mmCIF file with all atom_site columns, C-alpha atoms in Angstrom:
data_model
loop_
_atom_site.group_PDB
_atom_site.id
_atom_site.type_symbol
_atom_site.label_atom_id
_atom_site.label_alt_id
_atom_site.label_comp_id
_atom_site.label_asym_id
_atom_site.label_entity_id
_atom_site.label_seq_id
_atom_site.pdbx_PDB_ins_code
_atom_site.Cartn_x
_atom_site.Cartn_y
_atom_site.Cartn_z
_atom_site.occupancy
_atom_site.B_iso_or_equiv
_atom_site.pdbx_formal_charge
_atom_site.auth_seq_id
_atom_site.auth_comp_id
_atom_site.auth_asym_id
_atom_site.auth_atom_id
_atom_site.pdbx_PDB_model_num
ATOM 1   C CA . MET R 1 1   ? 175.648 271.739 134.182 1.00 0.00 ? 225 MET R CA 1
ATOM 2   C CA . LYS R 1 2   ? 174.286 275.270 134.033 1.00 0.00 ? 226 LYS R CA 1
ATOM 3   C CA . PHE R 1 3   ? 171.809 275.971 131.215 1.00 0.00 ? 227 PHE R CA 1
ATOM 4   C CA . ALA R 1 4   ? 171.523 272.235 130.493 1.00 0.00 ? 228 ALA R CA 1
ATOM 5   C CA . LYS R 1 5   ? 167.934 272.326 129.196 1.00 0.00 ? 229 LYS R CA 1
ATOM 6   C CA . PRO R 1 6   ? 168.265 275.200 126.705 1.00 0.00 ? 230 PRO R CA 1
ATOM 7   C CA . ILE R 1 7   ? 171.636 273.887 125.508 1.00 0.00 ? 231 ILE R CA 1
ATOM 8   C CA . MET R 1 8   ? 170.137 270.441 124.984 1.00 0.00 ? 232 MET R CA 1
ATOM 9   C CA . VAL R 1 9   ? 167.202 271.864 122.999 1.00 0.00 ? 233 VAL R CA 1
ATOM 10  C CA . LEU R 1 10  ? 169.525 274.019 120.879 1.00 0.00 ? 234 LEU R CA 1
ATOM 11  C CA . VAL R 1 11  ? 171.889 271.094 120.215 1.00 0.00 ? 235 VAL R CA 1
ATOM 12  C CA . ILE R 1 12  ? 168.936 268.987 119.044 1.00 0.00 ? 236 ILE R CA 1
ATOM 13  C CA . VAL R 1 13  ? 167.808 271.834 116.751 1.00 0.00 ? 237 VAL R CA 1
ATOM 14  C CA . ILE R 1 14  ? 171.359 272.236 115.409 1.00 0.00 ? 238 ILE R CA 1
ATOM 15  C CA . SER R 1 15  ? 171.702 268.472 114.862 1.00 0.00 ? 239 SER R CA 1
ATOM 16  C CA . VAL R 1 16  ? 168.416 268.146 112.972 1.00 0.00 ? 240 VAL R CA 1
ATOM 17  C CA . LEU R 1 17  ? 168.799 271.288 110.851 1.00 0.00 ? 241 LEU R CA 1
ATOM 18  C CA . SER R 1 18  ? 172.451 270.653 110.005 1.00 0.00 ? 242 SER R CA 1
ATOM 19  C CA . ALA R 1 19  ? 171.628 267.033 109.083 1.00 0.00 ? 243 ALA R CA 1
ATOM 20  C CA . LEU R 1 20  ? 168.947 268.385 106.732 1.00 0.00 ? 244 LEU R CA 1
ATOM 21  C CA . ALA R 1 21  ? 171.191 271.066 105.192 1.00 0.00 ? 245 ALA R CA 1
ATOM 22  C CA . ALA R 1 22  ? 174.283 268.854 104.948 1.00 0.00 ? 246 ALA R CA 1
ATOM 23  C CA . SER R 1 23  ? 172.362 265.903 103.459 1.00 0.00 ? 247 SER R CA 1
ATOM 24  C CA . TYR R 1 24  ? 170.745 268.143 100.874 1.00 0.00 ? 248 TYR R CA 1
ATOM 25  C CA . GLY R 1 25  ? 174.071 269.776 100.015 1.00 0.00 ? 249 GLY R CA 1
ATOM 26  C CA . ALA R 1 26  ? 176.029 266.530 99.871  1.00 0.00 ? 250 ALA R CA 1
ATOM 27  C CA . PHE R 1 27  ? 173.625 264.227 98.077  1.00 0.00 ? 251 PHE R CA 1
ATOM 28  C CA . VAL R 1 28  ? 171.081 266.164 95.989  1.00 0.00 ? 252 VAL R CA 1
ATOM 29  C CA . GLY R 1 29  ? 172.182 266.470 92.388  1.00 0.00 ? 253 GLY R CA 1
ATOM 30  C CA . GLY R 1 30  ? 170.794 268.199 89.354  1.00 0.00 ? 254 GLY R CA 1
ATOM 31  C CA . GLY R 1 31  ? 171.777 271.349 87.568  1.00 0.00 ? 255 GLY R CA 1
ATOM 32  C CA . PRO R 1 32  ? 173.272 272.091 84.173  1.00 0.00 ? 256 PRO R CA 1
ATOM 33  C CA . GLY R 1 33  ? 176.813 270.967 85.006  1.00 0.00 ? 257 GLY R CA 1
ATOM 34  C CA . SER R 1 34  ? 179.853 273.202 84.926  1.00 0.00 ? 258 SER R CA 1
ATOM 35  C CA . TYR R 1 35  ? 179.907 276.167 82.562  1.00 0.00 ? 259 TYR R CA 1
ATOM 36  C CA . GLN R 1 36  ? 181.832 279.384 81.944  1.00 0.00 ? 260 GLN R CA 1
ATOM 37  C CA . PHE R 1 37  ? 180.671 282.741 83.286  1.00 0.00 ? 261 PHE R CA 1
ATOM 38  C CA . GLU R 1 38  ? 182.029 286.242 82.703  1.00 0.00 ? 262 GLU R CA 1
ATOM 39  C CA . SER R 1 39  ? 182.907 287.752 86.095  1.00 0.00 ? 263 SER R CA 1
ATOM 40  C CA . LEU R 1 40  ? 182.748 291.486 86.714  1.00 0.00 ? 264 LEU R CA 1
ATOM 41  C CA . ARG R 1 41  ? 186.349 291.650 87.946  1.00 0.00 ? 265 ARG R CA 1
ATOM 42  C CA . SER R 1 42  ? 188.383 288.575 87.216  1.00 0.00 ? 266 SER R CA 1
ATOM 43  C CA . GLY R 1 43  ? 187.392 287.553 83.710  1.00 0.00 ? 267 GLY R CA 1
ATOM 44  C CA . GLU R 1 44  ? 185.919 284.188 82.869  1.00 0.00 ? 268 GLU R CA 1
ATOM 45  C CA . ILE R 1 45  ? 185.324 281.711 85.702  1.00 0.00 ? 269 ILE R CA 1
ATOM 46  C CA . THR R 1 46  ? 183.965 278.185 85.794  1.00 0.00 ? 270 THR R CA 1
ATOM 47  C CA . ILE R 1 47  ? 180.683 277.701 87.650  1.00 0.00 ? 271 ILE R CA 1
ATOM 48  C CA . TYR R 1 48  ? 180.208 274.379 89.479  1.00 0.00 ? 272 TYR R CA 1
ATOM 49  C CA . GLY R 1 49  ? 176.674 273.893 88.142  1.00 0.00 ? 273 GLY R CA 1
ATOM 50  C CA . GLU R 1 50  ? 175.624 270.890 90.263  1.00 0.00 ? 274 GLU R CA 1
ATOM 51  C CA . GLY R 1 51  ? 173.256 270.308 93.167  1.00 0.00 ? 275 GLY R CA 1
ATOM 52  C CA . LEU R 1 52  ? 172.650 272.834 95.910  1.00 0.00 ? 276 LEU R CA 1
ATOM 53  C CA . TYR R 1 53  ? 175.831 274.720 94.992  1.00 0.00 ? 277 TYR R CA 1
ATOM 54  C CA . LYS R 1 54  ? 175.078 275.017 91.267  1.00 0.00 ? 278 LYS R CA 1
ATOM 55  C CA . TYR R 1 55  ? 175.685 278.789 91.241  1.00 0.00 ? 279 TYR R CA 1
ATOM 56  C CA . GLU R 1 56  ? 179.025 278.649 93.057  1.00 0.00 ? 280 GLU R CA 1
ATOM 57  C CA . SER R 1 57  ? 182.444 278.682 91.417  1.00 0.00 ? 281 SER R CA 1
ATOM 58  C CA . ILE R 1 58  ? 184.193 275.424 90.607  1.00 0.00 ? 282 ILE R CA 1
ATOM 59  C CA . ALA R 1 59  ? 186.528 276.214 93.529  1.00 0.00 ? 283 ALA R CA 1
ATOM 60  C CA . LEU R 1 60  ? 183.772 276.744 96.111  1.00 0.00 ? 284 LEU R CA 1
ATOM 61  C CA . GLY R 1 61  ? 181.084 274.223 95.063  1.00 0.00 ? 285 GLY R CA 1
ATOM 62  C CA . PRO R 1 62  ? 183.056 271.009 95.684  1.00 0.00 ? 286 PRO R CA 1
ATOM 63  C CA . GLN R 1 63  ? 184.497 272.459 98.922  1.00 0.00 ? 287 GLN R CA 1
ATOM 64  C CA . ALA R 1 64  ? 181.006 273.213 100.240 1.00 0.00 ? 288 ALA R CA 1
ATOM 65  C CA . ARG R 1 65  ? 179.827 269.742 99.260  1.00 0.00 ? 289 ARG R CA 1
ATOM 66  C CA . GLY R 1 66  ? 182.843 268.184 101.000 1.00 0.00 ? 290 GLY R CA 1
ATOM 67  C CA . GLN R 1 67  ? 182.212 270.268 104.100 1.00 0.00 ? 291 GLN R CA 1
ATOM 68  C CA . ASP R 1 68  ? 178.632 268.996 104.142 1.00 0.00 ? 292 ASP R CA 1
ATOM 69  C CA . VAL R 1 69  ? 179.871 265.391 104.112 1.00 0.00 ? 293 VAL R CA 1
ATOM 70  C CA . VAL R 1 70  ? 182.301 266.108 106.972 1.00 0.00 ? 294 VAL R CA 1
ATOM 71  C CA . THR R 1 71  ? 179.564 267.909 108.932 1.00 0.00 ? 295 THR R CA 1
ATOM 72  C CA . LEU R 1 72  ? 177.196 264.999 108.448 1.00 0.00 ? 296 LEU R CA 1
ATOM 73  C CA . PHE R 1 73  ? 179.542 262.153 109.353 1.00 0.00 ? 297 PHE R CA 1
ATOM 74  C CA . LEU R 1 74  ? 181.977 263.769 111.819 1.00 0.00 ? 298 LEU R CA 1
ATOM 75  C CA . TRP R 1 75  ? 180.638 266.957 113.388 1.00 0.00 ? 299 TRP R CA 1
ATOM 76  C CA . ILE R 1 76  ? 177.000 266.017 114.030 1.00 0.00 ? 300 ILE R CA 1
ATOM 77  C CA . PRO R 1 77  ? 177.962 262.782 115.849 1.00 0.00 ? 301 PRO R CA 1
ATOM 78  C CA . LEU R 1 78  ? 180.655 264.696 117.766 1.00 0.00 ? 302 LEU R CA 1
ATOM 79  C CA . LEU R 1 79  ? 178.074 267.311 118.771 1.00 0.00 ? 303 LEU R CA 1
ATOM 80  C CA . ILE R 1 80  ? 175.755 264.638 120.182 1.00 0.00 ? 304 ILE R CA 1
ATOM 81  C CA . ILE R 1 81  ? 178.589 262.797 121.964 1.00 0.00 ? 305 ILE R CA 1
ATOM 82  C CA . SER R 1 82  ? 179.983 266.014 123.449 1.00 0.00 ? 306 SER R CA 1
ATOM 83  C CA . LEU R 1 83  ? 176.515 266.988 124.715 1.00 0.00 ? 307 LEU R CA 1
ATOM 84  C CA . TYR R 1 84  ? 176.201 263.597 126.413 1.00 0.00 ? 308 TYR R CA 1
ATOM 85  C CA . ILE R 1 85  ? 179.605 264.009 128.105 1.00 0.00 ? 309 ILE R CA 1
ATOM 86  C CA . ALA R 1 86  ? 178.938 267.651 129.053 1.00 0.00 ? 310 ALA R CA 1
ATOM 87  C CA . LEU R 1 87  ? 175.620 266.744 130.686 1.00 0.00 ? 311 LEU R CA 1
ATOM 88  C CA . LYS R 1 88  ? 177.629 264.594 133.126 1.00 0.00 ? 312 LYS R CA 1
ATOM 89  C CA . ASN R 1 89  ? 179.202 267.882 134.299 1.00 0.00 ? 313 ASN R CA 1
ATOM 90  C CA . SER R 1 90  ? 182.591 266.922 132.866 1.00 0.00 ? 314 SER R CA 1
ATOM 91  C CA . LEU R 1 91  ? 184.903 269.877 132.200 1.00 0.00 ? 315 LEU R CA 1
ATOM 92  C CA . ARG R 1 92  ? 186.336 268.117 129.148 1.00 0.00 ? 316 ARG R CA 1
ATOM 93  C CA . GLY R 1 93  ? 182.825 267.475 127.905 1.00 0.00 ? 317 GLY R CA 1
ATOM 94  C CA . LYS R 1 94  ? 181.860 271.127 128.363 1.00 0.00 ? 318 LYS R CA 1
ATOM 95  C CA . LEU R 1 95  ? 184.992 272.309 126.557 1.00 0.00 ? 319 LEU R CA 1
ATOM 96  C CA . LEU R 1 96  ? 184.435 269.794 123.758 1.00 0.00 ? 320 LEU R CA 1
ATOM 97  C CA . LEU R 1 97  ? 180.791 270.850 123.451 1.00 0.00 ? 321 LEU R CA 1
ATOM 98  C CA . THR R 1 98  ? 181.693 274.544 123.352 1.00 0.00 ? 322 THR R CA 1
ATOM 99  C CA . GLY R 1 99  ? 184.328 273.937 120.674 1.00 0.00 ? 323 GLY R CA 1
ATOM 100 C CA . THR R 1 100 ? 182.027 271.731 118.623 1.00 0.00 ? 324 THR R CA 1
ATOM 101 C CA . ILE R 1 101 ? 179.229 274.288 118.750 1.00 0.00 ? 325 ILE R CA 1
ATOM 102 C CA . GLY R 1 102 ? 181.870 276.844 117.697 1.00 0.00 ? 326 GLY R CA 1
ATOM 103 C CA . TYR R 1 103 ? 182.403 274.795 114.522 1.00 0.00 ? 327 TYR R CA 1
ATOM 104 C CA . PHE R 1 104 ? 178.692 274.983 113.700 1.00 0.00 ? 328 PHE R CA 1
ATOM 105 C CA . LEU R 1 105 ? 178.608 278.703 114.490 1.00 0.00 ? 329 LEU R CA 1
ATOM 106 C CA . TYR R 1 106 ? 181.567 279.386 112.189 1.00 0.00 ? 330 TYR R CA 1
ATOM 107 C CA . THR R 1 107 ? 180.331 277.108 109.393 1.00 0.00 ? 331 THR R CA 1
ATOM 108 C CA . TYR R 1 108 ? 176.784 278.385 109.224 1.00 0.00 ? 332 TYR R CA 1
ATOM 109 C CA . THR R 1 109 ? 177.798 282.007 109.698 1.00 0.00 ? 333 THR R CA 1
ATOM 110 C CA . MET R 1 110 ? 179.999 281.565 106.623 1.00 0.00 ? 334 MET R CA 1
ATOM 111 C CA . TYR R 1 111 ? 177.192 279.796 104.744 1.00 0.00 ? 335 TYR R CA 1
ATOM 112 C CA . THR R 1 112 ? 174.789 282.606 105.658 1.00 0.00 ? 336 THR R CA 1
ATOM 113 C CA . PHE R 1 113 ? 177.109 285.214 104.151 1.00 0.00 ? 337 PHE R CA 1
ATOM 114 C CA . ILE R 1 114 ? 178.405 283.207 101.172 1.00 0.00 ? 338 ILE R CA 1
ATOM 115 C CA . GLN R 1 115 ? 175.688 280.814 99.984  1.00 0.00 ? 339 GLN R CA 1
ATOM 116 C CA . PHE R 1 116 ? 172.282 281.894 98.769  1.00 0.00 ? 340 PHE R CA 1
ATOM 117 C CA . ASN R 1 117 ? 170.308 278.810 97.822  1.00 0.00 ? 341 ASN R CA 1
ATOM 118 C CA . GLU R 1 118 ? 167.320 276.689 98.830  1.00 0.00 ? 342 GLU R CA 1
ATOM 119 C CA . MET R 1 119 ? 168.777 276.129 102.314 1.00 0.00 ? 343 MET R CA 1
ATOM 120 C CA . TYR R 1 120 ? 169.345 279.825 103.083 1.00 0.00 ? 344 TYR R CA 1
ATOM 121 C CA . LEU R 1 121 ? 166.656 280.101 105.777 1.00 0.00 ? 345 LEU R CA 1
ATOM 122 C CA . VAL R 1 122 ? 167.965 276.884 107.348 1.00 0.00 ? 346 VAL R CA 1
ATOM 123 C CA . TYR R 1 123 ? 171.467 278.432 107.417 1.00 0.00 ? 347 TYR R CA 1
ATOM 124 C CA . ILE R 1 124 ? 170.083 281.490 109.213 1.00 0.00 ? 348 ILE R CA 1
ATOM 125 C CA . ALA R 1 125 ? 168.298 279.294 111.770 1.00 0.00 ? 349 ALA R CA 1
ATOM 126 C CA . LEU R 1 126 ? 171.502 277.285 112.259 1.00 0.00 ? 350 LEU R CA 1
ATOM 127 C CA . MET R 1 127 ? 173.611 280.403 112.694 1.00 0.00 ? 351 MET R CA 1
ATOM 128 C CA . ALA R 1 128 ? 171.214 281.824 115.298 1.00 0.00 ? 352 ALA R CA 1
ATOM 129 C CA . SER R 1 129 ? 170.828 278.514 117.162 1.00 0.00 ? 353 SER R CA 1
ATOM 130 C CA . SER R 1 130 ? 174.590 277.981 117.156 1.00 0.00 ? 354 SER R CA 1
ATOM 131 C CA . LEU R 1 131 ? 175.227 281.501 118.430 1.00 0.00 ? 355 LEU R CA 1
ATOM 132 C CA . TYR R 1 132 ? 172.863 281.105 121.384 1.00 0.00 ? 356 TYR R CA 1
ATOM 133 C CA . ALA R 1 133 ? 174.110 277.572 122.121 1.00 0.00 ? 357 ALA R CA 1
ATOM 134 C CA . PHE R 1 134 ? 177.729 278.769 121.989 1.00 0.00 ? 358 PHE R CA 1
ATOM 135 C CA . ILE R 1 135 ? 177.051 281.634 124.401 1.00 0.00 ? 359 ILE R CA 1
ATOM 136 C CA . LEU R 1 136 ? 175.178 279.391 126.842 1.00 0.00 ? 360 LEU R CA 1
ATOM 137 C CA . SER R 1 137 ? 177.770 276.633 126.588 1.00 0.00 ? 361 SER R CA 1
ATOM 138 C CA . PHE R 1 138 ? 180.557 279.129 127.208 1.00 0.00 ? 362 PHE R CA 1
ATOM 139 C CA . MET R 1 139 ? 178.661 280.551 130.190 1.00 0.00 ? 363 MET R CA 1
ATOM 140 C CA . SER R 1 140 ? 178.259 277.041 131.628 1.00 0.00 ? 364 SER R CA 1
ATOM 141 C CA . LEU R 1 141 ? 182.027 276.785 132.129 1.00 0.00 ? 365 LEU R CA 1
ATOM 142 C CA . GLU R 1 142 ? 182.925 277.343 135.761 1.00 0.00 ? 366 GLU R CA 1
ATOM 143 C CA . ILE R 1 143 ? 186.048 279.474 136.249 1.00 0.00 ? 367 ILE R CA 1
ATOM 144 C CA . PRO R 1 144 ? 187.276 277.733 139.457 1.00 0.00 ? 368 PRO R CA 1
ATOM 145 C CA . GLN R 1 145 ? 186.942 274.351 137.738 1.00 0.00 ? 369 GLN R CA 1
ATOM 146 C CA . LEU R 1 146 ? 188.910 275.694 134.755 1.00 0.00 ? 370 LEU R CA 1
ATOM 147 C CA . ARG R 1 147 ? 191.670 277.105 136.955 1.00 0.00 ? 371 ARG R CA 1
ATOM 148 C CA . ALA R 1 148 ? 192.031 273.816 138.807 1.00 0.00 ? 372 ALA R CA 1
ATOM 149 C CA . ALA R 1 149 ? 192.310 271.881 135.539 1.00 0.00 ? 373 ALA R CA 1
ATOM 150 C CA . PHE R 1 150 ? 195.228 273.892 134.200 1.00 0.00 ? 374 PHE R CA 1
ATOM 151 C CA . THR R 1 151 ? 198.467 273.274 136.014 1.00 0.00 ? 375 THR R CA 1
ATOM 152 C CA . GLU R 1 152 ? 202.057 274.402 135.651 1.00 0.00 ? 376 GLU R CA 1
ATOM 153 C CA . LYS R 1 153 ? 202.696 271.371 133.417 1.00 0.00 ? 377 LYS R CA 1
ATOM 154 C CA . ILE R 1 154 ? 200.872 272.917 130.470 1.00 0.00 ? 378 ILE R CA 1
ATOM 155 C CA . PRO R 1 155 ? 203.465 274.194 127.951 1.00 0.00 ? 379 PRO R CA 1
ATOM 156 C CA . VAL R 1 156 ? 202.088 277.731 127.729 1.00 0.00 ? 380 VAL R CA 1
ATOM 157 C CA . LYS R 1 157 ? 205.081 279.183 125.866 1.00 0.00 ? 381 LYS R CA 1
ATOM 158 C CA . THR R 1 158 ? 205.059 276.374 123.306 1.00 0.00 ? 382 THR R CA 1
ATOM 159 C CA . LEU R 1 159 ? 201.328 276.800 122.715 1.00 0.00 ? 383 LEU R CA 1
ATOM 160 C CA . ALA R 1 160 ? 201.712 280.581 122.441 1.00 0.00 ? 384 ALA R CA 1
ATOM 161 C CA . ALA R 1 161 ? 204.594 280.196 119.969 1.00 0.00 ? 385 ALA R CA 1
ATOM 162 C CA . PHE R 1 162 ? 202.519 277.805 117.866 1.00 0.00 ? 386 PHE R CA 1
ATOM 163 C CA . GLN R 1 163 ? 199.597 280.231 117.768 1.00 0.00 ? 387 GLN R CA 1
ATOM 164 C CA . ILE R 1 164 ? 201.828 283.173 116.857 1.00 0.00 ? 388 ILE R CA 1
ATOM 165 C CA . LEU R 1 165 ? 203.543 281.183 114.084 1.00 0.00 ? 389 LEU R CA 1
ATOM 166 C CA . SER R 1 166 ? 200.148 280.059 112.780 1.00 0.00 ? 390 SER R CA 1
ATOM 167 C CA . ALA R 1 167 ? 198.933 283.665 112.731 1.00 0.00 ? 391 ALA R CA 1
ATOM 168 C CA . PHE R 1 168 ? 202.028 284.802 110.816 1.00 0.00 ? 392 PHE R CA 1
ATOM 169 C CA . GLY R 1 169 ? 201.649 281.910 108.372 1.00 0.00 ? 393 GLY R CA 1
ATOM 170 C CA . LEU R 1 170 ? 198.022 282.769 107.672 1.00 0.00 ? 394 LEU R CA 1
ATOM 171 C CA . ALA R 1 171 ? 198.798 286.480 107.386 1.00 0.00 ? 395 ALA R CA 1
ATOM 172 C CA . PHE R 1 172 ? 201.646 285.786 104.955 1.00 0.00 ? 396 PHE R CA 1
ATOM 173 C CA . ARG R 1 173 ? 199.437 283.494 102.865 1.00 0.00 ? 397 ARG R CA 1
ATOM 174 C CA . TRP R 1 174 ? 196.602 286.019 102.622 1.00 0.00 ? 398 TRP R CA 1
ATOM 175 C CA . PHE R 1 175 ? 198.702 289.161 102.285 1.00 0.00 ? 399 PHE R CA 1
ATOM 176 C CA . ALA R 1 176 ? 200.744 287.578 99.471  1.00 0.00 ? 400 ALA R CA 1
ATOM 177 C CA . ASP R 1 177 ? 197.599 287.746 97.299  1.00 0.00 ? 401 ASP R CA 1
ATOM 178 C CA . LEU R 1 178 ? 195.922 290.825 98.750  1.00 0.00 ? 402 LEU R CA 1
ATOM 179 C CA . VAL R 1 179 ? 198.721 293.409 98.955  1.00 0.00 ? 403 VAL R CA 1
ATOM 180 C CA . PRO R 1 180 ? 199.851 293.213 95.290  1.00 0.00 ? 404 PRO R CA 1
ATOM 181 C CA . SER R 1 181 ? 196.211 293.412 94.177  1.00 0.00 ? 405 SER R CA 1
ATOM 182 C CA . LEU R 1 182 ? 195.545 296.423 96.378  1.00 0.00 ? 406 LEU R CA 1
ATOM 183 C CA . LEU R 1 183 ? 198.679 298.172 95.101  1.00 0.00 ? 407 LEU R CA 1
ATOM 184 C CA . THR R 1 184 ? 197.818 297.573 91.439  1.00 0.00 ? 408 THR R CA 1
ATOM 185 C CA . GLY R 1 185 ? 194.057 298.081 91.787  1.00 0.00 ? 409 GLY R CA 1
ATOM 186 C CA . THR R 1 186 ? 193.250 294.640 90.382  1.00 0.00 ? 410 THR R CA 1
ATOM 187 C CA . ALA R 1 187 ? 191.332 291.677 91.769  1.00 0.00 ? 411 ALA R CA 1
ATOM 188 C CA . PRO R 1 188 ? 193.345 288.925 93.498  1.00 0.00 ? 412 PRO R CA 1
ATOM 189 C CA . SER R 1 189 ? 194.164 286.066 91.135  1.00 0.00 ? 413 SER R CA 1
ATOM 190 C CA . GLU R 1 190 ? 192.215 283.570 93.265  1.00 0.00 ? 414 GLU R CA 1
ATOM 191 C CA . LEU R 1 191 ? 189.061 285.714 93.445  1.00 0.00 ? 415 LEU R CA 1
ATOM 192 C CA . GLN R 1 192 ? 186.179 284.184 91.518  1.00 0.00 ? 416 GLN R CA 1
#
């Protein structure tokens, strides 16, 4: 596998740092408990008030805590397993590793831009490590090996239709809240 050493080092860094951040987010308590806060745009909102996410809204705090649990018990083990398989030069392993690193890149990019708490510098380190690992993992894929793996049997039209329908579904869901708010000059009802 191309770039095996740097990918392995980055995956270890991602595993350790995400275990630290996710454990802290999932299991450390404290805080004043939920309370009301006057928002600049959408009136009164409920603040979660517990643990690492004590300053987040009641909608975001439990979601972030749940994501930490899933990261800890599903994604970190999957990252380690996919690295092991990818190091055997398996195409499936490389694809699985690239996709799994993509999860960490997405998650900690979002955390870097949404959460500001005690783990903020860890989130930045995770975002950077995940970005470099994703690029290297993607570059380790060999085009001829990819071409050979995909045959005429793959239902390309079905997969394309699914992706297009998913895109329309997401667009409809988001635009249903955004467009009326933009037209009336108000904040979306779900904005906290």
